[in-house]
mmCIF file of C-alpha atoms in Angstrom:
data_model
loop_
_atom_site.group_PDB
_atom_site.id
_atom_site.type_symbol
_atom_site.label_atom_id
_atom_site.label_comp_id
_atom_site.label_asym_id
_atom_site.label_seq_id
_atom_site.Cartn_x
_atom_site.Cartn_y
_atom_site.Cartn_z
ATOM 1 C CA MET N 7 21.009 52.905 13.828
ATOM 2 C CA ALA N 8 18.859 51.108 11.223
ATOM 3 C CA VAL N 9 15.172 51.879 11.204
ATOM 4 C CA LYS N 10 13.036 49.208 9.534
ATOM 5 C CA LYS N 11 9.591 47.798 10.032
ATOM 6 C CA THR N 12 9.569 44.280 11.418
ATOM 7 C CA PRO N 13 9.076 41.474 10.687
ATOM 8 C CA VAL N 14 10.125 41.335 7.048
ATOM 9 C CA PRO N 15 9.720 38.395 4.626
ATOM 10 C CA TRP N 16 12.740 36.200 3.885
ATOM 11 C CA SER N 17 12.810 37.491 0.303
ATOM 12 C CA SER N 18 13.491 41.039 1.555
ATOM 13 C CA ALA N 19 16.200 40.089 4.053
ATOM 14 C CA LYS N 20 19.338 42.235 3.890
ATOM 15 C CA PRO N 21 22.222 43.232 6.155
ATOM 16 C CA ALA N 22 21.843 45.611 9.104
ATOM 17 C CA PRO N 23 24.017 46.269 12.173
ATOM 18 C CA VAL N 24 21.749 43.770 13.951
ATOM 19 C CA VAL N 25 19.306 41.477 12.158
ATOM 20 C CA MET N 26 17.411 38.481 13.510
ATOM 21 C CA ILE N 27 15.953 35.579 11.559
ATOM 22 C CA SER N 28 13.219 34.005 13.672
ATOM 23 C CA GLY N 29 11.184 30.911 12.927
ATOM 24 C CA ASN N 30 11.506 27.159 12.521
ATOM 25 C CA GLU N 31 11.253 26.646 8.757
ATOM 26 C CA PRO N 32 14.703 25.431 7.608
ATOM 27 C CA VAL N 33 14.176 26.441 3.965
ATOM 28 C CA LEU N 34 13.250 30.031 4.830
ATOM 29 C CA ILE N 35 16.012 30.313 7.434
ATOM 30 C CA ARG N 36 18.616 29.143 4.924
ATOM 31 C CA MET N 37 17.390 31.380 2.128
ATOM 32 C CA ALA N 38 17.178 34.474 4.337
ATOM 33 C CA LYS N 39 20.615 33.765 5.795
ATOM 34 C CA ASP N 40 22.105 33.246 2.322
ATOM 35 C CA ARG N 41 20.719 36.605 1.155
ATOM 36 C CA ILE N 42 22.153 38.476 4.132
ATOM 37 C CA VAL N 43 25.540 36.739 4.082
ATOM 38 C CA ALA N 44 25.970 37.170 0.316
ATOM 39 C CA ALA N 45 25.218 40.890 0.550
ATOM 40 C CA ALA N 46 27.459 41.389 3.597
ATOM 41 C CA ARG N 47 30.388 39.613 1.905
ATOM 42 C CA LYS N 48 30.547 42.327 -0.750
ATOM 43 C CA LYS N 49 32.442 44.369 1.828
ATOM 44 C CA ASP N 50 34.946 41.525 2.400
ATOM 45 C CA PRO N 51 34.246 41.317 6.145
ATOM 46 C CA GLU N 52 35.995 39.363 8.825
ATOM 47 C CA GLU N 53 33.620 36.453 9.529
ATOM 48 C CA ILE N 54 32.970 35.026 12.974
ATOM 49 C CA GLU N 55 30.457 32.376 14.065
ATOM 50 C CA PHE N 56 29.447 31.086 17.473
ATOM 51 C CA ASP N 57 26.608 29.298 19.233
ATOM 52 C CA ALA N 58 24.526 31.246 21.753
ATOM 53 C CA ALA N 59 23.834 28.109 23.812
ATOM 54 C CA GLY N 60 27.501 27.689 24.756
ATOM 55 C CA TYR N 61 28.308 31.399 24.838
ATOM 56 C CA GLN N 62 30.870 32.796 27.247
ATOM 57 C CA GLY N 63 30.567 36.352 28.573
ATOM 58 C CA GLY N 64 32.252 39.041 26.464
ATOM 59 C CA GLU N 65 32.460 37.039 23.201
ATOM 60 C CA LEU N 66 29.960 39.203 21.306
ATOM 61 C CA LEU N 67 31.585 42.505 22.261
ATOM 62 C CA MET N 68 35.020 41.187 21.386
ATOM 63 C CA ALA N 69 33.821 39.792 18.042
ATOM 64 C CA ALA N 70 32.018 43.005 17.054
ATOM 65 C CA SER N 71 34.837 45.381 17.967
ATOM 66 C CA PRO N 72 36.940 46.878 15.115
ATOM 67 C CA SER N 73 40.096 44.886 14.394
ATOM 68 C CA LEU N 74 43.373 45.262 12.512
ATOM 69 C CA PHE N 75 42.273 42.671 9.938
ATOM 70 C CA SER N 76 39.089 44.323 8.675
ATOM 71 C CA THR N 77 36.915 47.300 9.520
ATOM 72 C CA SER N 78 33.893 45.263 8.426
ATOM 73 C CA LYS N 79 32.541 42.325 10.476
ATOM 74 C CA LEU N 80 30.010 39.565 9.793
ATOM 75 C CA ILE N 81 29.010 37.769 12.971
ATOM 76 C CA VAL N 82 26.567 34.854 12.779
ATOM 77 C CA VAL N 83 25.098 33.649 16.064
ATOM 78 C CA ASP N 84 23.206 30.349 16.002
ATOM 79 C CA SER N 85 20.728 28.841 18.515
ATOM 80 C CA VAL N 86 19.605 32.119 20.074
ATOM 81 C CA GLU N 87 16.452 30.297 21.233
ATOM 82 C CA LYS N 88 18.794 28.298 23.539
ATOM 83 C CA CYS N 89 21.006 31.193 24.570
ATOM 84 C CA SER N 90 22.887 31.371 27.846
ATOM 85 C CA GLU N 91 22.182 34.108 30.375
ATOM 86 C CA ALA N 92 25.583 35.605 29.536
ATOM 87 C CA PHE N 93 24.659 35.937 25.867
ATOM 88 C CA LEU N 94 21.273 37.459 26.653
ATOM 89 C CA ALA N 95 22.886 40.097 28.887
ATOM 90 C CA ASP N 96 25.617 40.932 26.356
ATOM 91 C CA ALA N 97 23.224 41.062 23.403
ATOM 92 C CA LEU N 98 20.826 43.386 25.215
ATOM 93 C CA ALA N 99 23.729 45.672 26.126
ATOM 94 C CA TYR N 100 25.131 45.547 22.566
ATOM 95 C CA LEU N 101 21.839 46.850 21.148
ATOM 96 C CA ASP N 102 22.412 50.125 23.023
ATOM 97 C CA ASP N 103 25.637 50.831 21.104
ATOM 98 C CA PRO N 104 26.089 48.542 18.064
ATOM 99 C CA ASN N 105 29.043 48.771 15.690
ATOM 100 C CA ASP N 106 27.691 50.212 12.410
ATOM 101 C CA ASP N 107 30.527 48.515 10.498
ATOM 102 C CA ALA N 108 29.412 45.078 11.699
ATOM 103 C CA VAL N 109 26.516 42.828 10.705
ATOM 104 C CA VAL N 110 25.383 40.736 13.660
ATOM 105 C CA LEU N 111 23.052 38.025 12.354
ATOM 106 C CA LEU N 112 21.055 36.268 15.069
ATOM 107 C CA LEU N 113 19.295 32.972 14.297
ATOM 108 C CA HIS N 114 16.340 32.318 16.615
ATOM 109 C CA GLY N 115 14.486 29.040 16.100
ATOM 110 C CA GLY N 116 11.338 30.023 17.964
ATOM 111 C CA GLY N 117 10.044 29.668 21.505
ATOM 112 C CA ASN N 118 10.016 31.985 24.501
ATOM 113 C CA ARG N 119 13.721 31.921 25.294
ATOM 114 C CA GLY N 120 15.235 35.268 24.359
ATOM 115 C CA ALA N 121 11.826 36.986 24.099
ATOM 116 C CA LYS N 122 13.217 40.094 25.785
ATOM 117 C CA LEU N 123 15.921 40.294 23.113
ATOM 118 C CA VAL N 124 13.372 39.907 20.296
ATOM 119 C CA LYS N 125 11.287 42.741 21.747
ATOM 120 C CA LYS N 126 14.276 45.032 22.120
ATOM 121 C CA ILE N 127 15.413 44.368 18.538
ATOM 122 C CA GLU N 128 11.992 45.393 17.263
ATOM 123 C CA ALA N 129 11.811 48.399 19.594
ATOM 124 C CA SER N 130 15.243 49.519 18.396
ATOM 125 C CA GLY N 131 14.085 49.428 14.771
ATOM 126 C CA PHE N 132 16.348 46.585 13.665
ATOM 127 C CA PRO N 133 14.846 44.040 11.279
ATOM 128 C CA ARG N 134 13.448 40.689 12.309
ATOM 129 C CA VAL N 135 13.052 38.335 9.374
ATOM 130 C CA ASP N 136 10.060 36.019 9.479
ATOM 131 C CA ALA N 137 11.027 32.380 8.864
ATOM 132 C CA ALA N 138 7.994 30.749 10.491
ATOM 133 C CA ALA N 139 6.739 27.494 8.973
ATOM 134 C CA LEU N 140 4.242 27.859 6.117
ATOM 135 C CA LYS N 141 1.352 25.860 7.532
ATOM 136 C CA ASN N 142 -1.161 25.919 4.690
ATOM 137 C CA GLU N 143 -0.961 24.987 1.026
ATOM 138 C CA SER N 144 -1.941 28.469 -0.115
ATOM 139 C CA ASP N 145 1.160 29.987 1.506
ATOM 140 C CA ARG N 146 3.405 27.269 0.079
ATOM 141 C CA ALA N 147 1.918 27.873 -3.390
ATOM 142 C CA LYS N 148 2.666 31.602 -3.046
ATOM 143 C CA PHE N 149 6.230 30.699 -2.066
ATOM 144 C CA ALA N 150 6.636 28.570 -5.204
ATOM 145 C CA GLN N 151 5.113 31.263 -7.406
ATOM 146 C CA GLY N 152 7.534 33.784 -5.939
ATOM 147 C CA ARG N 153 10.510 31.546 -6.711
ATOM 148 C CA PHE N 154 9.417 31.156 -10.341
ATOM 149 C CA LYS N 155 8.795 34.891 -10.661
ATOM 150 C CA ALA N 156 12.212 35.745 -9.233
ATOM 151 C CA ALA N 157 13.782 33.397 -11.789
ATOM 152 C CA LYS N 158 11.717 35.036 -14.567
ATOM 153 C CA ARG N 159 10.029 31.722 -15.360
ATOM 154 C CA GLN N 160 6.369 31.033 -16.141
ATOM 155 C CA ILE N 161 4.331 28.154 -14.735
ATOM 156 C CA ASP N 162 0.743 27.865 -15.907
ATOM 157 C CA GLU N 163 -2.253 27.024 -13.718
ATOM 158 C CA SER N 164 -2.216 23.334 -14.576
ATOM 159 C CA GLY N 165 1.507 23.144 -13.912
ATOM 160 C CA MET N 166 1.152 24.761 -10.494
ATOM 161 C CA ALA N 167 -1.730 22.449 -9.600
ATOM 162 C CA ALA N 168 0.350 19.417 -10.603
ATOM 163 C CA LEU N 169 3.398 20.666 -8.681
ATOM 164 C CA MET N 170 1.400 21.299 -5.516
ATOM 165 C CA SER N 171 -0.288 17.906 -5.823
ATOM 166 C CA ALA N 172 3.094 16.202 -6.072
ATOM 167 C CA LEU N 173 5.237 18.199 -3.638
ATOM 168 C CA GLY N 174 3.028 20.761 -1.902
ATOM 169 C CA SER N 175 2.885 19.101 1.515
ATOM 170 C CA ASP N 176 6.570 19.736 2.350
ATOM 171 C CA LEU N 177 8.311 23.063 1.733
ATOM 172 C CA SER N 178 11.807 21.619 1.419
ATOM 173 C CA GLU N 179 10.675 19.155 -1.247
ATOM 174 C CA LEU N 180 8.635 21.849 -2.981
ATOM 175 C CA ASN N 181 11.614 24.208 -3.027
ATOM 176 C CA ALA N 182 13.889 21.470 -4.406
ATOM 177 C CA GLY N 183 11.293 20.742 -7.086
ATOM 178 C CA VAL N 184 11.048 24.396 -8.060
ATOM 179 C CA GLU N 185 14.837 24.650 -8.322
ATOM 180 C CA GLN N 186 15.021 21.544 -10.489
ATOM 181 C CA LEU N 187 12.291 22.746 -12.848
ATOM 182 C CA ILE N 188 13.975 26.148 -13.179
ATOM 183 C CA GLU N 189 17.363 24.554 -13.835
ATOM 184 C CA ASP N 190 16.354 21.679 -16.122
ATOM 185 C CA THR N 191 13.497 23.057 -18.241
ATOM 186 C CA ASP N 192 12.862 25.846 -20.724
ATOM 187 C CA GLY N 193 9.738 27.782 -21.588
ATOM 188 C CA THR N 194 6.424 27.671 -19.731
ATOM 189 C CA ILE N 195 6.159 24.905 -17.140
ATOM 190 C CA THR N 196 2.968 22.908 -17.691
ATOM 191 C CA ALA N 197 1.316 19.949 -15.962
ATOM 192 C CA GLN N 198 2.909 17.661 -18.556
ATOM 193 C CA VAL N 199 6.378 18.986 -17.687
ATOM 194 C CA VAL N 200 5.772 18.550 -13.953
ATOM 195 C CA ASP N 201 4.411 15.038 -14.507
ATOM 196 C CA GLN N 202 7.591 14.037 -16.328
ATOM 197 C CA TYR N 203 9.594 14.798 -13.206
ATOM 198 C CA TYR N 204 7.234 14.014 -10.344
ATOM 199 C CA GLY N 205 4.332 11.980 -11.753
ATOM 200 C CA GLY N 206 5.423 8.888 -9.828
ATOM 201 C CA ARG N 207 5.150 10.547 -6.434
ATOM 202 C CA VAL N 208 2.693 9.015 -3.942
ATOM 203 C CA GLU N 209 1.072 12.421 -3.524
ATOM 204 C CA ALA N 210 0.709 12.846 -7.280
ATOM 205 C CA THR N 211 -0.789 9.373 -7.634
ATOM 206 C CA GLY N 212 -3.293 10.160 -4.883
ATOM 207 C CA PHE N 213 -4.398 13.350 -6.531
ATOM 208 C CA LYS N 214 -4.783 11.606 -9.895
ATOM 209 C CA VAL N 215 -7.093 9.109 -8.187
ATOM 210 C CA ALA N 216 -8.981 12.037 -6.653
ATOM 211 C CA ASP N 217 -9.336 13.819 -10.007
ATOM 212 C CA ALA N 218 -10.788 10.722 -11.642
ATOM 213 C CA ALA N 219 -13.082 9.943 -8.690
ATOM 214 C CA VAL N 220 -14.709 13.382 -8.413
ATOM 215 C CA GLY N 221 -15.141 13.319 -12.188
ATOM 216 C CA GLY N 222 -17.125 10.069 -11.906
ATOM 217 C CA ASP N 223 -14.565 8.105 -13.952
ATOM 218 C CA ALA N 224 -14.750 4.844 -11.978
ATOM 219 C CA LYS N 225 -12.694 2.768 -14.415
ATOM 220 C CA ASN N 226 -9.741 5.175 -14.400
ATOM 221 C CA ALA N 227 -9.983 5.963 -10.685
ATOM 222 C CA LEU N 228 -9.963 2.305 -9.622
ATOM 223 C CA SER N 229 -7.203 1.445 -12.102
ATOM 224 C CA LEU N 230 -4.987 4.212 -10.738
ATOM 225 C CA LEU N 231 -5.854 3.251 -7.176
ATOM 226 C CA ARG N 232 -5.015 -0.435 -7.645
ATOM 227 C CA HIS N 233 -1.755 0.446 -9.359
ATOM 228 C CA ALA N 234 -0.841 2.732 -6.462
ATOM 229 C CA LEU N 235 -1.652 0.037 -3.904
ATOM 230 C CA SER N 236 0.246 -2.637 -5.820
ATOM 231 C CA THR N 237 3.372 -0.465 -5.886
ATOM 232 C CA GLY N 238 3.329 0.082 -2.128
ATOM 233 C CA SER N 239 1.266 3.253 -1.624
ATOM 234 C CA ASP N 240 -0.356 3.534 1.799
ATOM 235 C CA PRO N 241 -4.187 3.764 1.872
ATOM 236 C CA VAL N 242 -4.060 6.670 4.349
ATOM 237 C CA PRO N 243 -2.638 9.391 2.012
ATOM 238 C CA LEU N 244 -4.789 8.048 -0.848
ATOM 239 C CA VAL N 245 -7.949 8.593 1.194
ATOM 240 C CA ALA N 246 -6.602 11.968 2.346
ATOM 241 C CA ALA N 247 -6.037 13.141 -1.251
ATOM 242 C CA VAL N 248 -9.632 12.378 -2.289
ATOM 243 C CA ALA N 249 -11.042 13.829 0.944
ATOM 244 C CA MET N 250 -9.020 17.036 0.502
ATOM 245 C CA LYS N 251 -10.472 17.558 -2.966
ATOM 246 C CA LEU N 252 -14.018 16.985 -1.680
ATOM 247 C CA ARG N 253 -13.486 19.468 1.171
ATOM 248 C CA SER N 254 -12.189 22.084 -1.280
ATOM 249 C CA MET N 255 -15.325 21.623 -3.369
ATOM 250 C CA ALA N 256 -17.527 21.961 -0.287
ATOM 251 C CA LYS N 257 -15.721 25.154 0.738
ATOM 252 C CA VAL N 258 -16.475 26.984 -2.506
ATOM 253 C CA GLN N 259 -20.003 25.661 -3.002
ATOM 254 C CA GLY N 260 -22.547 28.483 -2.931
ATOM 255 C CA PHE N 261 -19.956 31.260 -2.725
ATOM 256 C CA SER N 262 -19.816 34.078 -5.252
ATOM 257 C CA GLY N 263 -17.090 36.626 -5.903
ATOM 258 C CA SER N 264 -13.684 36.564 -7.532
ATOM 259 C CA SER N 265 -11.272 33.708 -6.965
ATOM 260 C CA GLY N 266 -8.820 36.165 -5.389
ATOM 261 C CA GLU N 267 -11.371 37.332 -2.810
ATOM 262 C CA LEU N 268 -12.427 33.788 -1.961
ATOM 263 C CA ALA N 269 -8.845 32.567 -1.807
ATOM 264 C CA SER N 270 -8.088 34.995 1.010
ATOM 265 C CA GLU N 271 -11.292 34.188 2.882
ATOM 266 C CA LEU N 272 -11.065 30.397 2.518
ATOM 267 C CA LYS N 273 -7.266 30.086 2.978
ATOM 268 C CA MET N 274 -6.853 28.633 -0.501
ATOM 269 C CA ALA N 275 -4.800 29.636 -3.532
ATOM 270 C CA PRO N 276 -6.758 31.294 -6.390
ATOM 271 C CA TRP N 277 -6.043 28.346 -8.692
ATOM 272 C CA GLN N 278 -7.462 25.996 -6.060
ATOM 273 C CA VAL N 279 -10.649 28.059 -5.890
ATOM 274 C CA ASP N 280 -11.047 28.059 -9.671
ATOM 275 C CA ARG N 281 -10.436 24.331 -9.910
ATOM 276 C CA ALA N 282 -12.824 23.471 -7.052
ATOM 277 C CA ARG N 283 -15.512 25.663 -8.617
ATOM 278 C CA ARG N 284 -15.217 23.853 -11.948
ATOM 279 C CA GLU N 285 -15.438 20.468 -10.257
ATOM 280 C CA VAL N 286 -18.315 21.255 -7.907
ATOM 281 C CA ARG N 287 -20.539 22.380 -10.795
ATOM 282 C CA ARG N 288 -20.934 18.711 -11.745
ATOM 283 C CA TRP N 289 -22.143 17.764 -8.276
ATOM 284 C CA ASN N 290 -25.408 18.239 -6.426
ATOM 285 C CA GLU N 291 -25.346 19.377 -2.821
ATOM 286 C CA VAL N 292 -26.806 16.184 -1.330
ATOM 287 C CA ALA N 293 -24.327 13.927 -3.139
ATOM 288 C CA LEU N 294 -21.412 16.085 -1.973
ATOM 289 C CA GLY N 295 -22.645 15.853 1.599
ATOM 290 C CA HIS N 296 -22.832 12.053 1.372
ATOM 291 C CA SER N 297 -19.315 11.945 -0.073
ATOM 292 C CA LEU N 298 -17.942 13.880 2.915
ATOM 293 C CA ILE N 299 -19.600 11.392 5.281
ATOM 294 C CA ALA N 300 -18.004 8.572 3.282
ATOM 295 C CA ALA N 301 -14.641 10.342 3.555
ATOM 296 C CA ALA N 302 -14.891 10.453 7.347
ATOM 297 C CA GLU N 303 -15.815 6.756 7.484
ATOM 298 C CA ALA N 304 -12.961 5.776 5.163
ATOM 299 C CA ASP N 305 -10.465 7.889 7.098
ATOM 300 C CA GLU N 306 -11.392 6.103 10.332
ATOM 301 C CA ALA N 307 -11.233 2.698 8.645
ATOM 302 C CA VAL N 308 -7.758 3.132 7.118
ATOM 303 C CA LYS N 309 -6.367 4.487 10.388
ATOM 304 C CA GLY N 310 -7.195 1.373 12.378
ATOM 305 C CA GLY N 311 -10.950 1.528 12.771
ATOM 306 C CA GLY N 312 -11.623 -1.095 10.092
ATOM 307 C CA ARG N 313 -10.403 -4.626 9.389
ATOM 308 C CA ASP N 314 -9.156 -4.042 5.845
ATOM 309 C CA PRO N 315 -7.671 -0.641 4.852
ATOM 310 C CA VAL N 316 -7.375 -1.665 1.181
ATOM 311 C CA TYR N 317 -11.067 -2.588 1.017
ATOM 312 C CA ALA N 318 -11.934 0.691 2.779
ATOM 313 C CA VAL N 319 -10.119 2.894 0.272
ATOM 314 C CA GLU N 320 -11.504 0.948 -2.715
ATOM 315 C CA TRP N 321 -15.035 1.255 -1.319
ATOM 316 C CA PHE N 322 -14.538 4.979 -0.721
ATOM 317 C CA VAL N 323 -13.265 5.692 -4.236
ATOM 318 C CA SER N 324 -16.091 3.633 -5.756
ATOM 319 C CA GLU N 325 -18.644 5.504 -3.639
ATOM 320 C CA VAL N 326 -17.292 8.911 -4.675
ATOM 321 C CA CYS N 327 -17.449 7.873 -8.329
ATOM 322 C CA ARG N 328 -21.061 6.747 -7.864
ATOM 323 C CA LEU N 329 -22.079 9.939 -6.105
ATOM 324 C CA ALA N 330 -20.314 12.064 -8.737
ATOM 325 C CA ARG N 331 -22.647 10.649 -11.379
ATOM 326 C CA GLN N 332 -25.828 11.581 -9.474
ATOM 327 C CA ARG N 333 -27.671 14.574 -10.852
#
């Protein structure tokens, strides 16, 4: 019987007589599953798939038993979070005497259903792979960095900042962007390289407006903003991009210590800490406080609390530019 600490990250997923992938992040589920299946196929197994929600009693034991066709088995069971009572009973019994020549891969999408099975898998020492959603930008940035590292590719700080600005809000889009940059580019990936591929994104446009606004560059900030609005960008994410940058600056203000230490404490990536520190040096504390109040007012206005969302976002960006120039 396998003995392994659980849970394990998707990047360390590998075959075992019983292994569960649990979580609701499709990208991580797919990547963990691909790793396990690819490794298991090296033994040329007989492959069987079924859905735990429509399971009929005895299917698991029959599938996992040795056969004339192959001594090795790969059994993938989907929707364990919706499993039938028959599956739950058979799976719990199977854990007491698993076939060491089989890999039974259980996909559990989260929730309380099958909790007894999850607990018994962990108690038995079988691995449970963590595929929970990455809820904050810092974790998604670490994911992207890990993908580049695994591909033996370098992305500099400016490139990572640009990539996260453009695609960092959605892991599937971020992962697709990482794959494209790895496949289509050579050498170190910089902000200029990222901008060539994703500079037209709404998110990227919003963060360019934010960069110009917190730098006090009213002409550039308003030009970028009006271009974004004229090409169909919604005021809501534009306000959110500027507000996010202001909140990052407020988080690091007055803190000392290394960027790595602060990143862990503030739930930010180290590059975010460094960037926010550079930007906040140009601001005084009172002006930053007023800008956060303006952010709250603009957010309410563009979400239905004001008569004109376009006016609200233009006023907000102008106000941030004005406050940025106060010393």
